[in-house]
Tab-separated table of C-alpha atoms in Angstrom:
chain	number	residue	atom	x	y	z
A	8	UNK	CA	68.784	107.868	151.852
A	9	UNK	CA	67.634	109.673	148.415
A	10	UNK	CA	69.832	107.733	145.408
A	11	UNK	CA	70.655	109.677	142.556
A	12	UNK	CA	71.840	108.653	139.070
A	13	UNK	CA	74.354	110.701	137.380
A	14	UNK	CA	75.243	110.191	133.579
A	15	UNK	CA	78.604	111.392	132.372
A	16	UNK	CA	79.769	110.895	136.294
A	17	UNK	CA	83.868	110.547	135.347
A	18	UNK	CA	84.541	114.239	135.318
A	19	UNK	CA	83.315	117.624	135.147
A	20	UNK	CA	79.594	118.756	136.022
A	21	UNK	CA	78.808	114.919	136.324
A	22	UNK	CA	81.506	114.392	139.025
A	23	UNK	CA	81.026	117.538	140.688
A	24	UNK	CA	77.341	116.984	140.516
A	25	UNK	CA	78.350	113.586	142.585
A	26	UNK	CA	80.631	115.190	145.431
A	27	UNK	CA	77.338	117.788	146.136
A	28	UNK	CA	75.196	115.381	146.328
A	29	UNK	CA	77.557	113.269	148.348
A	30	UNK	CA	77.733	115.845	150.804
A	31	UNK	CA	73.975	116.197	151.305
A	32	UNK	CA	74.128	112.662	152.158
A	33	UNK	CA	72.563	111.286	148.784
A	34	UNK	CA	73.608	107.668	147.827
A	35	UNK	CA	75.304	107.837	144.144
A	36	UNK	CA	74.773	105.523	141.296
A	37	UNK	CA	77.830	106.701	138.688
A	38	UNK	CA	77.323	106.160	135.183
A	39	UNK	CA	80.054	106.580	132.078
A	40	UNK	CA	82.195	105.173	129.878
A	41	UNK	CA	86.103	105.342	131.946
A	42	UNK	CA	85.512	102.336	134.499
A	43	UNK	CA	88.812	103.176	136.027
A	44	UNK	CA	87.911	107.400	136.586
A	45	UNK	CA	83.971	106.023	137.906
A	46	UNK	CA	86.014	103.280	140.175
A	47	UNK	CA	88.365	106.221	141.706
A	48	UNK	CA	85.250	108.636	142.167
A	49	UNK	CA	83.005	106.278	143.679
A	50	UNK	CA	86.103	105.196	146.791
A	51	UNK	CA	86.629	108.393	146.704
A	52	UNK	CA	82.858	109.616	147.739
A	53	UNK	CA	82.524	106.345	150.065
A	54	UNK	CA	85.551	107.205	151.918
A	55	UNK	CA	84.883	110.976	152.629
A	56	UNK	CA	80.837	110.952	153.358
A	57	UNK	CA	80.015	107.233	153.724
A	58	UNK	CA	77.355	106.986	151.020
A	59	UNK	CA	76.637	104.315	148.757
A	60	UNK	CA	78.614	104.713	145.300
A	61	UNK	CA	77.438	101.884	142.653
A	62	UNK	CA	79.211	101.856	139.342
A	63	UNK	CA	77.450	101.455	136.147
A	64	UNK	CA	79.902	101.553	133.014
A	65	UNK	CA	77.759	102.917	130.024
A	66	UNK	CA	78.486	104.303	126.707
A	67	UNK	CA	75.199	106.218	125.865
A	68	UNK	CA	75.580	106.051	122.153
A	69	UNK	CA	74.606	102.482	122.261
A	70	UNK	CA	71.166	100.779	122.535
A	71	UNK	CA	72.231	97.825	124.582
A	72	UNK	CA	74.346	100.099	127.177
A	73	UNK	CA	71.190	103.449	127.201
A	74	UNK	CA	69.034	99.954	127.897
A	75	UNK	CA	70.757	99.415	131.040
A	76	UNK	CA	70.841	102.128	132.671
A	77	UNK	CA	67.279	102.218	131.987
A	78	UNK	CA	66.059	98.794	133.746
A	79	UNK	CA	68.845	100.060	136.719
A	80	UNK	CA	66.167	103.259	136.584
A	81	UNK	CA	63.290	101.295	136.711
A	82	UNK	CA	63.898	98.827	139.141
A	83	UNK	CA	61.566	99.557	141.637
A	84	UNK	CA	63.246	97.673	144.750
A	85	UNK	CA	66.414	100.047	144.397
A	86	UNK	CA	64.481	103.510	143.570
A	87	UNK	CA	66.233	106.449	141.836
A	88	UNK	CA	64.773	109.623	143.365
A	89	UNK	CA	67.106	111.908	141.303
A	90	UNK	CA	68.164	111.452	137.238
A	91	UNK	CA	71.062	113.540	136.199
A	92	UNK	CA	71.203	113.467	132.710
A	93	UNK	CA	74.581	115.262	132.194
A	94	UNK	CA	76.809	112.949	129.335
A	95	UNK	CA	77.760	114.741	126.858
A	96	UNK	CA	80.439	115.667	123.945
A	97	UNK	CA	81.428	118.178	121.259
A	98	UNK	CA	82.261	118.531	118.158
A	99	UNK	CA	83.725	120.763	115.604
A	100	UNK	CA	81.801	123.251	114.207
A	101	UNK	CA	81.041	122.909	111.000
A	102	UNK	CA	78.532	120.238	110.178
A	103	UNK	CA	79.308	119.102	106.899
A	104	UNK	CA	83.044	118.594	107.795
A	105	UNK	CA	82.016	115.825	110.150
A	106	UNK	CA	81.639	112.434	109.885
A	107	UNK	CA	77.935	111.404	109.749
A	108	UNK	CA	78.762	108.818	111.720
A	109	UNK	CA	80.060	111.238	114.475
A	110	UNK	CA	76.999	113.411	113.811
A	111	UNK	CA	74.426	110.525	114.881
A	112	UNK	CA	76.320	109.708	117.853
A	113	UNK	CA	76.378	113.076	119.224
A	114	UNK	CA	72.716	112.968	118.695
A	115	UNK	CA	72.117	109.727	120.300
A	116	UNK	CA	73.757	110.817	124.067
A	117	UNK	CA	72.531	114.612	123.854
A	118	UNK	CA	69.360	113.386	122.628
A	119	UNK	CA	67.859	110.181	122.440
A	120	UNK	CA	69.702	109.013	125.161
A	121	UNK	CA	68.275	111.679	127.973
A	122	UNK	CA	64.804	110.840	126.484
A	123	UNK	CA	64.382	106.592	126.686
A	124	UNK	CA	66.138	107.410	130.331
A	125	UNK	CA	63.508	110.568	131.281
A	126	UNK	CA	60.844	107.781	129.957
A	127	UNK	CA	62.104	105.046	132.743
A	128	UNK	CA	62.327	107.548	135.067
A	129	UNK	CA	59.047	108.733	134.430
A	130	UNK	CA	57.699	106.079	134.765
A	131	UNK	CA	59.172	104.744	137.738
A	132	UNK	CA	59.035	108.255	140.062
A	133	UNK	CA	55.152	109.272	138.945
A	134	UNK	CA	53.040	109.012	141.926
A	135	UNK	CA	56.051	108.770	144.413
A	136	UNK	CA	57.580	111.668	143.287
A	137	UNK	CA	61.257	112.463	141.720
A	138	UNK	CA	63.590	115.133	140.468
A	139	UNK	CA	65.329	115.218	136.911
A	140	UNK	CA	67.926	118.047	135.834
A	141	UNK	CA	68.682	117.988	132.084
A	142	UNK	CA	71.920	119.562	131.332
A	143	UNK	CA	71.650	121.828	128.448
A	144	UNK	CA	73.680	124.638	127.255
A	145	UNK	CA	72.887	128.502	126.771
A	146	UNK	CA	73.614	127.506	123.005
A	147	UNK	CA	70.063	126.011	122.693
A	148	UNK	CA	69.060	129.540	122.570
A	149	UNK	CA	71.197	130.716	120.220
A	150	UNK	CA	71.966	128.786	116.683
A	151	UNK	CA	75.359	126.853	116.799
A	152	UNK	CA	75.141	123.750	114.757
A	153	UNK	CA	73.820	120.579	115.912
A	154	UNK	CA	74.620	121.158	119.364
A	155	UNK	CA	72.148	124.098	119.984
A	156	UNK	CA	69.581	122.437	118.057
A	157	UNK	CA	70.241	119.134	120.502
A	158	UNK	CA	70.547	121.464	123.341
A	159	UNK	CA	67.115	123.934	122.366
A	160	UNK	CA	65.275	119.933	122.257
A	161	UNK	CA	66.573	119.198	125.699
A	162	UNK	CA	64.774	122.812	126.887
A	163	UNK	CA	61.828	122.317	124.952
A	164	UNK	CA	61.511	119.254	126.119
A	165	UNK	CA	62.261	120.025	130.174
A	166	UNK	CA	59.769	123.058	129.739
A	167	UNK	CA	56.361	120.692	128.665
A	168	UNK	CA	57.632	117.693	130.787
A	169	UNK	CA	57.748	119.994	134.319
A	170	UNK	CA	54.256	121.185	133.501
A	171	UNK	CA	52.998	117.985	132.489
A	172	UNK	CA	54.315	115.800	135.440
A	173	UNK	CA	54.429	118.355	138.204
A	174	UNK	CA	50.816	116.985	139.273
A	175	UNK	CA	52.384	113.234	139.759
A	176	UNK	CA	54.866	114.279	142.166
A	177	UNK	CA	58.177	114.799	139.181
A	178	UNK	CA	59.555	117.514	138.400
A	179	UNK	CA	61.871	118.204	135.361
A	180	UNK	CA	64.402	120.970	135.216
A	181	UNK	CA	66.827	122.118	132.324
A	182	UNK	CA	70.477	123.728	133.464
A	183	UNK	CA	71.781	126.016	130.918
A	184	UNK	CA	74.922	127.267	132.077
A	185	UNK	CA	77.496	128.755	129.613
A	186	UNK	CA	81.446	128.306	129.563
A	187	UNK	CA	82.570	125.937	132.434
A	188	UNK	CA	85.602	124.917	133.491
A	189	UNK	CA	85.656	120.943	133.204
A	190	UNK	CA	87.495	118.786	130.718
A	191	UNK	CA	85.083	119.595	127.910
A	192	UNK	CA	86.516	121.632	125.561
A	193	UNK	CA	89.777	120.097	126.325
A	194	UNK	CA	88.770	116.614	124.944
A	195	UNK	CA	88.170	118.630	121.739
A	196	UNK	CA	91.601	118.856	121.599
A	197	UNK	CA	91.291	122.857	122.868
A	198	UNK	CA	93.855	123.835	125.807
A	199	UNK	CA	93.399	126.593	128.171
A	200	UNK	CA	93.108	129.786	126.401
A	201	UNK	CA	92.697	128.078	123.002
A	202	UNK	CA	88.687	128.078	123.238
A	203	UNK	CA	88.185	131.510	121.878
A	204	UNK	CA	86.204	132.748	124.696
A	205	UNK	CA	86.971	135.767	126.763
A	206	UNK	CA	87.885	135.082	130.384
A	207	UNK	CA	84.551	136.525	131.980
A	208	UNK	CA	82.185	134.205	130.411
A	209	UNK	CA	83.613	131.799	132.270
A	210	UNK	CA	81.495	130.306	135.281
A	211	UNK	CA	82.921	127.933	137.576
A	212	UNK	CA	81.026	124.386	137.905
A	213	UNK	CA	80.169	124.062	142.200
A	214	UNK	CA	78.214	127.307	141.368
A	215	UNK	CA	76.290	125.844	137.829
A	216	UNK	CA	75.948	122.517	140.234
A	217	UNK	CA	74.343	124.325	143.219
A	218	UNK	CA	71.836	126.264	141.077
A	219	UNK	CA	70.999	123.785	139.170
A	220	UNK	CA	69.771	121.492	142.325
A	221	UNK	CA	68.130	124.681	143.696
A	222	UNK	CA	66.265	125.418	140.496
A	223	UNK	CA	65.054	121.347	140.658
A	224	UNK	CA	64.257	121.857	144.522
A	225	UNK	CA	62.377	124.733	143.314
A	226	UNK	CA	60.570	123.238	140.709
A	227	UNK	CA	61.922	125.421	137.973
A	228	UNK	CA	61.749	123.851	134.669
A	229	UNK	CA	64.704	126.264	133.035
A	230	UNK	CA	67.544	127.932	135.137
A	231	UNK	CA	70.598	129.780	133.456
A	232	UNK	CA	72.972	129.781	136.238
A	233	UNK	CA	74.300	133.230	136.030
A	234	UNK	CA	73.721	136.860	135.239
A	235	UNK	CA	75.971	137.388	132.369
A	236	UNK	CA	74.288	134.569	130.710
A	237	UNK	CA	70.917	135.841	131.101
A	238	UNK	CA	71.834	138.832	129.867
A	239	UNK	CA	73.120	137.341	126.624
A	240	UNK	CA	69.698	135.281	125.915
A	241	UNK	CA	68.130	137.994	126.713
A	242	UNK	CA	69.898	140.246	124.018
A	243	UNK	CA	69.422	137.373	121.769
A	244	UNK	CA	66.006	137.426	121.431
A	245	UNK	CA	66.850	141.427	120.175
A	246	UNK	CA	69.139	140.785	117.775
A	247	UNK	CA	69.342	139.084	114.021
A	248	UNK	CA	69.723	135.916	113.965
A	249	UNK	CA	72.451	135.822	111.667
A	250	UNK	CA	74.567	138.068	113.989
A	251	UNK	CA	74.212	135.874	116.838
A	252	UNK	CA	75.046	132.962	114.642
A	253	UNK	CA	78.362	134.751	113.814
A	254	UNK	CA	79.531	135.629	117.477
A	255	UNK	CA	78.444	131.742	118.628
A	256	UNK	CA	81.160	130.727	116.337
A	257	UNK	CA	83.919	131.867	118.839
A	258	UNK	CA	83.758	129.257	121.319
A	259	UNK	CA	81.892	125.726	122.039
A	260	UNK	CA	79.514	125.423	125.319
């Protein structure tokens, strides 16, 4: 059976990432921070389509923990054929309101993070061949703070590393969907209705999930999993910057 490893597995994209790929049969290694939401995901996916579910607890703004997950992606007698690198938080806004401190750890798991673990996986999938699927954000086209310029890295950085690697067998993929419906926004302390976003830019996460493991069976390096969305890059690129800096401000992706 392919094995795939899932960052920010306890909820949203990351667990619904982990019930598709359950359901094609793929064995699941489930990495985040809640030990107790990973535990209840992992029986949950063994007891409905008999795969393998191995827990990995792992907060990604730490060295020691983004080190683990790395040797469990290297080890080369228990091969990771897919790397989901999904974990992922918000925060406010406005960047000089933060905390520094919160500032740096958003940009270790959105950044460094999804790098040391594209490295091990890298380097354990060339020549055998392997799949990764970055999840971005829309916003890294459009200027929003320190998340779009984390997110814009991530698709920069998908774009070179599918060309480059495609030739050893690996190909790299970054998913840029807009607003989903997960637990995001609402562990920013935003309820429903509360995120400043009008009701049709929401997309639903089985359909960002499904195209984004099309796009990677594909070999797509960027997919923007729906219409609208395109639409708005595309009228971002036509636009002043400053007014699409303006309209960003309404909501978080």
């Amino acid at each position: 059976m392919p094995t795939a490893l899932i960052t920010g597995a306890s909820a949203g994209l990351g667990a619904e990432f982990a019930r598709q790929l359950a359901d094609r049969g793929a064995d699941l290694v489930l990495v985040a921070r809640s030990e107790d939401a990973l535990q209840a995901l992992a029986a949950e996916l063994r007891a409905s389509h008999g795969v393998a579910a191995e827990v990995l607890v792992a907060d990604l703004a730490e060295e020691q923990h983004v080190d683990r997950v790395a040797q469990r992606i290297a080890d080369a007698g228990r091969p990771i054929d897919l790397l989901v690198n999904n974990a992922g938080f918000g925060l406010p806004l406005h960047f000089a309101d933060n905390e520094i401190a919160d500032e740096v750890r958003h940009l270790r798991v959105h950044v460094e993070a999804p790098m040391r673990l594209m490295h091990a996986a890298l380097g354990a999938m060339r020549g055998r061949g392997g799949r990764i699927i970055n999840v971005a954000s829309v916003a890294g086209f459009i200027s929003r703070s320190t998340y779009s310029a984390c997110k814009a890295w991530l698709i920069g950085f998908s774009r070179w590393a599918n060309g480059e690697y495609a030739a050893d067998g690996v190909t790299v993929t970054a998913l840029c969907p807009g607003f989903v419906h997960t637990t995001f926004h609402s562990r920013m302390g935003l309820g429903a209705g509360q995120e400043g976003v009008p009701r049709f830019l929401w997309v639903d996460a089985p359909f960002v999930v499904r195209q984004g493991l099309r796009a990677a069976a594909q070999g797509r390096s960027v997919v923007i999993p729906s219409l609208r969305y395109k639409a708005v890059v595309a009228g971002s690129r036509l636009v002043p910057r400053s007014l699409t800096t303006r309209i960003a401000r309404r909501g978080r992706m």
